[in-house]
Each structure stands twice: as C-alpha cells, then as structure tokens.
Amino acid sequence: MKKALPAVLLLLASFVAQPALAYDEDVHFYGTYSMARFAGIKHEVAERIALAAQWMDESYMSDPTSLMFLPLTGVKKRRVLHFPSSRIVGGANVETQNEILGITNDSFQKSVIDSFVKYSGFQGDLNSLNFFTQTEEDHAFGSQMLMEGLKEGNLMKAAGGLHTLEDSFAHAGTAAEHGHADFWHWPDRPHASQAKYFRMTKAVFSALTAIRAMLPQEALDCSLKLKEKKGEANCSLSSAELAAAYEKIPAVRAAIAYDVLRDPIYVKVALKDFYNRAYQAKYLKMSDLEFDKLVDRLQLDGKKDAYEALEDLMHLIIDEGMKASPALKLDGTESSTILGGDLVDLNFMLIDMGRMKSADAHTARDFIEYMESFDADDAVDVAEEGRMFKGFVRSMAYELLAWNVPVPLSDTHRIERENDKGVIREKEMELRIAKMRDLNKFLFKIDVRLVNNQTKDDVGFSREMRKVPEAEAVVPFTPDVHYATFSLKEKYEWNVMIFKFLFPSLSEEDLLGLVDTGVKLKAFQWRMADYKKGRERINNSDSYWITKKARLLKLDHEYADVLLDMNSAFMAIFSNVVPIAKTYLSDIMNTHSIPEADNFAYRKIRRYSDARNCGNVKELLLPGRDFWTLDSLKIPHHPDSQMPNFLAR
C-alpha cells in the first residue's frame, strides 16, 4: 500500500500546478473593508476584518497556488479555503463519475486510490468520494471557517472565513482540483458579472451582521447613517437592509461596473507594451515618439478596449503608408512598395507570425490580395466605413495582443491565458484598486491602503514561523494614508490557525517541525546546487587534468556527508515528518469532507440568538480568548458597556 503513495502524489500534483486565484484584493480587502464599515463596524476592527479576508491569498499557508509540504495539502486547502465544495459525491452519481474518470473495478487508478485511501485511514465509504469537485455559489463550506470562528470567539478566523464565502461566488462552476485556469482572471473581475457581485455582497452582509452581533459596543460606529431611513444608524440595520442600501449607492455601482479594460490609461499602457514587443521583434520601424503621436490621434474616451484601439491604430498606419506611397494603387500593380513601409515591416511581420510563407511576400499586390481575402466584400466595406482590410486588421490586432491583454470570454473565446507578471496586469490592478480606494474615501472619508505580504513565498513563510525579524512588514509612510498589513505576530497566528483548521489532529509543534523540515530540505538543495556548480567550475577551468582530478576529489570530500550516504541525509531531513505522516493523511481524508449542519445558523435570527444565549457562539475581542482585543486594536472601552442586541431585529 505504501508503494502506491508516490503514484497518488504524482497524480494529484498535476491538479495543483494550475493557477487558481480568487476575487482580487480590490474585492477581498477594499470591498470587505467597505462593507464592514457600511455595516457600522469601526475602522480599527473593519481594517482587521478586511486584512483577514485578504490574507487568505497573501499567506503561503493559505494561498490557492502553493503546494504546502505535499501536493495533497494544496488540493485540500484550495477546496476548503477557496473553492468550497463537498468531497462526497453520493451513491446516485458515483458510478457516472467513476465512468467519466475511467475508475473501473479492475483499473490501475482504482487500485491506487484504494491503496491510498486505506493507508490514510479514511472512515467513510470509498465509493462516495468525489474526485472532481464543483464549486457552488454560496456553498455551505463557504461559511465553515466563519462559523467556526464565531463558535470559538475568534475574530481572525471568522473574518478569514469571509474570503471563502466571497470566493464561492467568484469560483462558482469551477473545480478545486485545477481552479479556474481556463478562465484565468475573468472570475475575479467584478464588472464581468455585476449581478453575481451583488449576490455576494448580500451573503457577506449576513456574515458581517453576525460578526457585528458578537462585537462589544466600543467596536461599533453608530454615528454612520448612510441610509435614509428615519435617521437610523447603519449599526442597527439588518443584513438585508444593508445589502439593499449598499447596492443602491451610485458610487458603489459605478465602482463595480468600472470596466478597467476600456480605461484610456489602461489602453495606452497596453498599446505601449505592444509597441515595445513589436519593436523588439522588428515588426515596427517607427520611433517611440512617432508611435505616441499616432496613439494621441486615437482620442481614447473610454469606449474602446485595447483590441479596438489597436485596430484603429493599424488603420492609421495603413493610411500613413498609403500617403507615403502615392503611386500605390489598390491593386498594387504600379509599385512594389510595402504598405506602411516607413512605419512597419509588414513583410517580416507576416512571415514571422506564420501568416505567410516567405515565398508569398514580394510585392505590394501580394499584401493587398492577402489582406483583402479576410473580408467577404472589401469594396462594400470601404464604401460603408471608409476603411480597407477590416477583417485582416481585426485578426492581426487579436493575435498581437493575445496573452497580454484579456479577451472577454464568449462562445468564440472559451479559454483565456494572461501574463500575470507583465506591466499590463500590473496597471489593471493599480487602476482597480485606485477605484475602490476612491470609493472608501468617498463613503468614509479615509484613505486605507493594503501593504501586501512581503514574505509570501516558501522562504518567507519559514521566516514567519521562525519569527525572524526580517519577516516583519515594512510599512511606508504617506501623509493622510492609513496603511494596513499584518504584523509578524499576526502572520504567525494566522499560519498556525490555518494549519489547525486544515489538520485539526496536528499541533503548532507539528507545524514547526514541518517548517524545520522545509528549511533543512532547502539547505540540502542549496548545498547540492553549490556542489554541482563547483564541479562545473573545475571541469571548465584551464587547469591540467591531474589538477582537476585533485580538486574534484577535494570537493567530493567536502560534500561527503551528503554524497556517501544520501539515504541517511534524507532521513535526517524528514525526521519530523515520518511520525505524523499517517495522522496528516487521515486529516486530509477525514476532516472537512462535508460541511457542518449549522454552517448557515448565523443567517437565522432565532437560531443564532439561541446559539448566543447557549454560549455556542462567543463574544469577539474578548481578552484571554481572542487574539485581537479592544486594547490591542487601541480602541477605548468601558467596563460597564453591554453588547448591542441586534439579534432582536
């Protein structure tokens, strides 16, 4: 059975290698902050709530893309924290699932799965496992962490659960096993599905009012009255009233409807990126200044996206080429000048892009006939719009910007790929965040800005867990800007909290042991890399053969501790993992397979009130129980103050 484990891990590793993001920080941080403040929660508390909702993507322990020790962890945390769905498929559908996946009684997949499941100590019915989960909008698992936090009186946990609730809407219809890789960032863009966004805000306001009900009076801002209803404060409104009022605010609707892909600033950045790539590829001959002048002539006004703008730009280039070659007629018989020859090398570009064979591109007539072939009746098109080669230009614009500028999903564009590390994506997020910052400044007269986690990779995570001072956030200073981020202490608390949520049978000490294993493994990898570089350096030197041999022997001696007994080296590295391996696998299989029956209890006033009266949900910000307190958040408090009874509504 143990021999089957590597095969399972390899199979599951293919799932977690796919990108899987969520609503971005404009929603998780700035949007959550906006809703928390609107619900009547003070800035100091709303800021921490928003940080917890965002930190799910900031922390290596909880983000949806890192593997975390083993691939299986990545699959589980993705499903439980970002793509809420059940691991149980049920007898009515299990045969259909297994048939689709090729899991028959005598298949290799079935034998591997059986071996793994038995080794892990799975306590359920093997025939009920769901191997390809489907994220559902507002799934009960979306409220699992939230409800656990309320039961424990843990605000960080309850607020972190808002992320999962929000993601259940963003990721609806996609699988936890490989995320929304086929759609890239489209599920994350609020403007792409505004109705779904406001269904999400309705669910989040239900969660926020449940959190609000467990906060002390001092944590509330009851001076906020953004809804005209007999002067009633927002802190006393129900979740339904808050959601309806929030959606009606013109500034909110404008922020959510904001199509960043048509923003002239964004479009110009996309066009400039195109110029840089095309110039480097030797497609364009024009100077930087000439290109900027052409872009200025487009007079961008927010109605066209980058693809439409590039079409207009290419038509300008064609027009300029026609002006530069007055002898060139539409049939191209009087000149071999290439259209736009002073600005673009059309010959080289079409050949390089695989559009034409080198033998096909010689005269202007060749190009004109080729470009005309993209339109059914070019003469009619020119007569109607005064533009030639529309079909060709549209096709070229799409190909030149694809992968760099998002294309809306449609019945002809079903799979999206985007460059996450390019300047275009960076500008998109900058503009979207600025729009939400402006919304919060307008609503609450405060400029709150997120400082992203600067230690979110595996090395940074180990520093967080070892409480290395370098893992403390570096917070900038700008007048009138309130920067928000987690301190090192908060990062540590978050990591332990998430680990225990994923693996309730394991402890903080077990996590530290795993971190120690990671540090040792990283050191081993670096040591082996140094050894390899040392051998290459010696072998590539100009020394005599005998000198090289002596130096190689000396190098081998220096690294003998790992070269001579590799098995012992690995056993030493994984000494902390072996004792907990079976418990780890058992938690993977047996915890959070199905949601708790009371995950939606916070939405029913009578049921939630009973839970509060019975102590099943606990007060938040209480010293000795909650990580955050009024004192730690620097909120003045009064010993005799009572918790507001919002549940009476």
mmCIF file of N, CA and C in Angstrom, residues 205-262:
data_model
loop_
_atom_site.group_PDB
_atom_site.id
_atom_site.type_symbol
_atom_site.label_atom_id
_atom_site.label_comp_id
_atom_site.label_asym_id
_atom_site.label_seq_id
_atom_site.Cartn_x
_atom_site.Cartn_y
_atom_site.Cartn_z
ATOM 1 N N PHE A 205 -22.891 40.573 3.839
ATOM 2 C CA PHE A 205 -23.558 41.393 4.860
ATOM 3 C C PHE A 205 -24.230 40.512 5.914
ATOM 4 N N SER A 206 -24.731 39.342 5.513
ATOM 5 C CA SER A 206 -25.278 38.407 6.507
ATOM 6 C C SER A 206 -24.191 37.976 7.479
ATOM 7 N N ALA A 207 -23.010 37.690 6.939
ATOM 8 C CA ALA A 207 -21.893 37.277 7.791
ATOM 9 C C ALA A 207 -21.415 38.426 8.671
ATOM 10 N N LEU A 208 -21.355 39.627 8.111
ATOM 11 C CA LEU A 208 -20.869 40.783 8.873
ATOM 12 C C LEU A 208 -21.819 41.159 10.005
ATOM 13 N N THR A 209 -23.108 41.030 9.773
ATOM 14 C CA THR A 209 -24.039 41.339 10.864
ATOM 15 C C THR A 209 -23.947 40.281 11.965
ATOM 16 N N ALA A 210 -23.619 39.037 11.593
ATOM 17 C CA ALA A 210 -23.402 38.002 12.610
ATOM 18 C C ALA A 210 -22.152 38.312 13.422
ATOM 19 N N ILE A 211 -21.107 38.775 12.749
ATOM 20 C CA ILE A 211 -19.885 39.194 13.451
ATOM 21 C C ILE A 211 -20.180 40.409 14.324
ATOM 22 N N ARG A 212 -20.895 41.361 13.758
ATOM 23 C CA ARG A 212 -21.226 42.597 14.481
ATOM 24 C C ARG A 212 -21.980 42.303 15.770
ATOM 25 N N ALA A 213 -22.857 41.315 15.721
ATOM 26 C CA ALA A 213 -23.662 40.979 16.900
ATOM 27 C C ALA A 213 -22.820 40.476 18.058
ATOM 28 N N MET A 214 -21.611 39.992 17.767
ATOM 29 C CA MET A 214 -20.751 39.448 18.819
ATOM 30 C C MET A 214 -19.631 40.412 19.203
ATOM 31 N N LEU A 215 -19.642 41.607 18.645
ATOM 32 C CA LEU A 215 -18.632 42.609 18.987
ATOM 33 C C LEU A 215 -19.109 43.469 20.153
ATOM 34 N N PRO A 216 -18.198 43.969 20.971
ATOM 35 C CA PRO A 216 -18.589 44.906 22.036
ATOM 36 C C PRO A 216 -19.027 46.237 21.437
ATOM 37 N N GLN A 217 -19.797 46.985 22.193
ATOM 38 C CA GLN A 217 -20.329 48.257 21.722
ATOM 39 C C GLN A 217 -19.226 49.193 21.248
ATOM 40 N N GLU A 218 -18.085 49.165 21.923
ATOM 41 C CA GLU A 218 -16.996 50.091 21.577
ATOM 42 C C GLU A 218 -16.413 49.827 20.191
ATOM 43 N N ALA A 219 -16.660 48.645 19.637
ATOM 44 C CA ALA A 219 -16.121 48.299 18.320
ATOM 45 C C ALA A 219 -17.017 48.774 17.186
ATOM 46 N N LEU A 220 -18.138 49.407 17.544
ATOM 47 C CA LEU A 220 -19.102 49.815 16.530
ATOM 48 C C LEU A 220 -19.084 51.318 16.314
ATOM 49 N N ASP A 221 -19.425 51.697 15.103
ATOM 50 C CA ASP A 221 -19.538 53.109 14.744
ATOM 51 C C ASP A 221 -21.006 53.387 14.445
ATOM 52 N N CYS A 222 -21.722 53.777 15.464
ATOM 53 C CA CYS A 222 -23.157 54.000 15.309
ATOM 54 C C CYS A 222 -23.482 55.440 14.910
ATOM 55 N N SER A 223 -22.451 56.201 14.563
ATOM 56 C CA SER A 223 -22.689 57.548 14.045
ATOM 57 C C SER A 223 -22.882 57.520 12.533
ATOM 58 N N LEU A 224 -22.597 56.379 11.936
ATOM 59 C CA LEU A 224 -22.685 56.253 10.485
ATOM 60 C C LEU A 224 -24.139 56.061 10.070
ATOM 61 N N LYS A 225 -24.617 56.971 9.227
ATOM 62 C CA LYS A 225 -26.001 56.910 8.766
ATOM 63 C C LYS A 225 -26.009 57.192 7.271
ATOM 64 N N LEU A 226 -25.708 56.159 6.507
ATOM 65 C CA LEU A 226 -25.630 56.331 5.060
ATOM 66 C C LEU A 226 -26.900 55.883 4.361
ATOM 67 N N LYS A 227 -27.890 55.485 5.128
ATOM 68 C CA LYS A 227 -29.168 55.080 4.552
ATOM 69 C C LYS A 227 -30.263 55.970 5.122
ATOM 70 N N GLU A 228 -31.046 56.533 4.229
ATOM 71 C CA GLU A 228 -32.107 57.421 4.679
ATOM 72 C C GLU A 228 -33.317 56.597 5.136
ATOM 73 N N LYS A 229 -33.329 56.317 6.420
ATOM 74 C CA LYS A 229 -34.462 55.578 6.990
ATOM 75 C C LYS A 229 -34.701 56.084 8.403
ATOM 76 N N LYS A 230 -35.370 57.193 8.468
ATOM 77 C CA LYS A 230 -35.711 57.795 9.758
ATOM 78 C C LYS A 230 -34.466 58.044 10.608
ATOM 79 N N GLY A 231 -33.367 58.339 9.949
ATOM 80 C CA GLY A 231 -32.149 58.651 10.680
ATOM 81 C C GLY A 231 -31.553 57.480 11.420
ATOM 82 N N GLU A 232 -31.936 56.253 11.052
ATOM 83 C CA GLU A 232 -31.456 55.072 11.761
ATOM 84 C C GLU A 232 -29.996 54.805 11.410
ATOM 85 N N ALA A 233 -29.202 54.483 12.427
ATOM 86 C CA ALA A 233 -27.779 54.226 12.219
ATOM 87 C C ALA A 233 -27.571 52.897 11.507
ATOM 88 N N ASN A 234 -26.520 52.849 10.683
ATOM 89 C CA ASN A 234 -26.209 51.613 9.962
ATOM 90 C C ASN A 234 -25.930 50.445 10.903
ATOM 91 N N CYS A 235 -25.395 50.742 12.083
ATOM 92 C CA CYS A 235 -25.024 49.664 13.007
ATOM 93 C C CYS A 235 -26.228 48.911 13.542
ATOM 94 N N SER A 236 -27.426 49.406 13.278
ATOM 95 C CA SER A 236 -28.626 48.715 13.760
ATOM 96 C C SER A 236 -29.466 48.143 12.623
ATOM 97 N N LEU A 237 -28.999 48.284 11.392
ATOM 98 C CA LEU A 237 -29.748 47.768 10.253
ATOM 99 C C LEU A 237 -29.506 46.274 10.080
ATOM 100 N N SER A 238 -30.504 45.588 9.543
ATOM 101 C CA SER A 238 -30.370 44.159 9.270
ATOM 102 C C SER A 238 -29.493 43.945 8.046
ATOM 103 N N SER A 239 -29.086 42.712 7.829
ATOM 104 C CA SER A 239 -28.226 42.416 6.679
ATOM 105 C C SER A 239 -28.944 42.702 5.366
ATOM 106 N N ALA A 240 -30.230 42.390 5.288
ATOM 107 C CA ALA A 240 -30.987 42.643 4.064
ATOM 108 C C ALA A 240 -31.083 44.139 3.788
ATOM 109 N N GLU A 241 -31.318 44.935 4.839
ATOM 110 C CA GLU A 241 -31.389 46.389 4.671
ATOM 111 C C GLU A 241 -30.041 46.952 4.242
ATOM 112 N N LEU A 242 -28.973 46.458 4.838
ATOM 113 C CA LEU A 242 -27.632 46.927 4.477
ATOM 114 C C LEU A 242 -27.307 46.592 3.029
ATOM 115 N N ALA A 243 -27.586 45.353 2.624
ATOM 116 C CA ALA A 243 -27.269 44.924 1.262
ATOM 117 C C ALA A 243 -28.039 45.740 0.236
ATOM 118 N N ALA A 244 -29.321 45.966 0.498
ATOM 119 C CA ALA A 244 -30.143 46.732 -0.436
ATOM 120 C C ALA A 244 -29.670 48.177 -0.525
ATOM 121 N N ALA A 245 -29.353 48.778 0.624
ATOM 122 C CA ALA A 245 -28.900 50.169 0.638
ATOM 123 C C ALA A 245 -27.537 50.316 -0.029
ATOM 124 N N TYR A 246 -26.647 49.377 0.233
ATOM 125 C CA TYR A 246 -25.295 49.429 -0.341
ATOM 126 C C TYR A 246 -25.350 49.355 -1.861
ATOM 127 N N GLU A 247 -26.179 48.465 -2.380
ATOM 128 C CA GLU A 247 -26.267 48.290 -3.826
ATOM 129 C C GLU A 247 -26.851 49.521 -4.517
ATOM 130 N N LYS A 248 -27.667 50.286 -3.802
ATOM 131 C CA LYS A 248 -28.310 51.454 -4.411
ATOM 132 C C LYS A 248 -27.404 52.679 -4.480
ATOM 133 N N ILE A 249 -26.284 52.659 -3.760
ATOM 134 C CA ILE A 249 -25.397 53.826 -3.758
ATOM 135 C C ILE A 249 -24.755 53.975 -5.139
ATOM 136 N N PRO A 250 -24.958 55.098 -5.832
ATOM 137 C CA PRO A 250 -24.395 55.274 -7.177
ATOM 138 C C PRO A 250 -22.887 55.064 -7.231
ATOM 139 N N ALA A 251 -22.172 55.532 -6.214
ATOM 140 C CA ALA A 251 -20.713 55.387 -6.211
ATOM 141 C C ALA A 251 -20.303 53.923 -6.128
ATOM 142 N N VAL A 252 -21.071 53.122 -5.395
ATOM 143 C CA VAL A 252 -20.783 51.687 -5.298
ATOM 144 C C VAL A 252 -21.022 51.023 -6.644
ATOM 145 N N ARG A 253 -22.164 51.314 -7.240
ATOM 146 C CA ARG A 253 -22.491 50.699 -8.526
ATOM 147 C C ARG A 253 -21.478 51.105 -9.592
ATOM 148 N N ALA A 254 -21.036 52.348 -9.549
ATOM 149 C CA ALA A 254 -20.050 52.803 -10.535
ATOM 150 C C ALA A 254 -18.713 52.088 -10.349
ATOM 151 N N ALA A 255 -18.324 51.875 -9.095
ATOM 152 C CA ALA A 255 -17.047 51.198 -8.824
ATOM 153 C C ALA A 255 -17.086 49.754 -9.297
ATOM 154 N N ILE A 256 -18.213 49.087 -9.122
ATOM 155 C CA ILE A 256 -18.325 47.685 -9.526
ATOM 156 C C ILE A 256 -18.464 47.573 -11.042
ATOM 157 N N ALA A 257 -19.125 48.535 -11.661
ATOM 158 C CA ALA A 257 -19.322 48.499 -13.117
ATOM 159 C C ALA A 257 -18.095 48.971 -13.885
ATOM 160 N N TYR A 258 -17.116 49.501 -13.179
ATOM 161 C CA TYR A 258 -15.926 50.062 -13.820
ATOM 162 C C TYR A 258 -15.209 49.010 -14.664
ATOM 163 N N ASP A 259 -15.189 49.237 -15.977
ATOM 164 C CA ASP A 259 -14.509 48.332 -16.906
ATOM 165 C C ASP A 259 -13.103 48.853 -17.149
ATOM 166 N N VAL A 260 -12.176 48.345 -16.370
ATOM 167 C CA VAL A 260 -10.795 48.820 -16.438
ATOM 168 C C VAL A 260 -10.191 48.589 -17.816
ATOM 169 N N LEU A 261 -10.678 47.591 -18.536
ATOM 170 C CA LEU A 261 -10.096 47.254 -19.833
ATOM 171 C C LEU A 261 -10.399 48.308 -20.890
ATOM 172 N N ARG A 262 -11.315 49.237 -20.587
ATOM 173 C CA ARG A 262 -11.614 50.329 -21.510
ATOM 174 C C ARG A 262 -11.117 51.681 -20.996
#
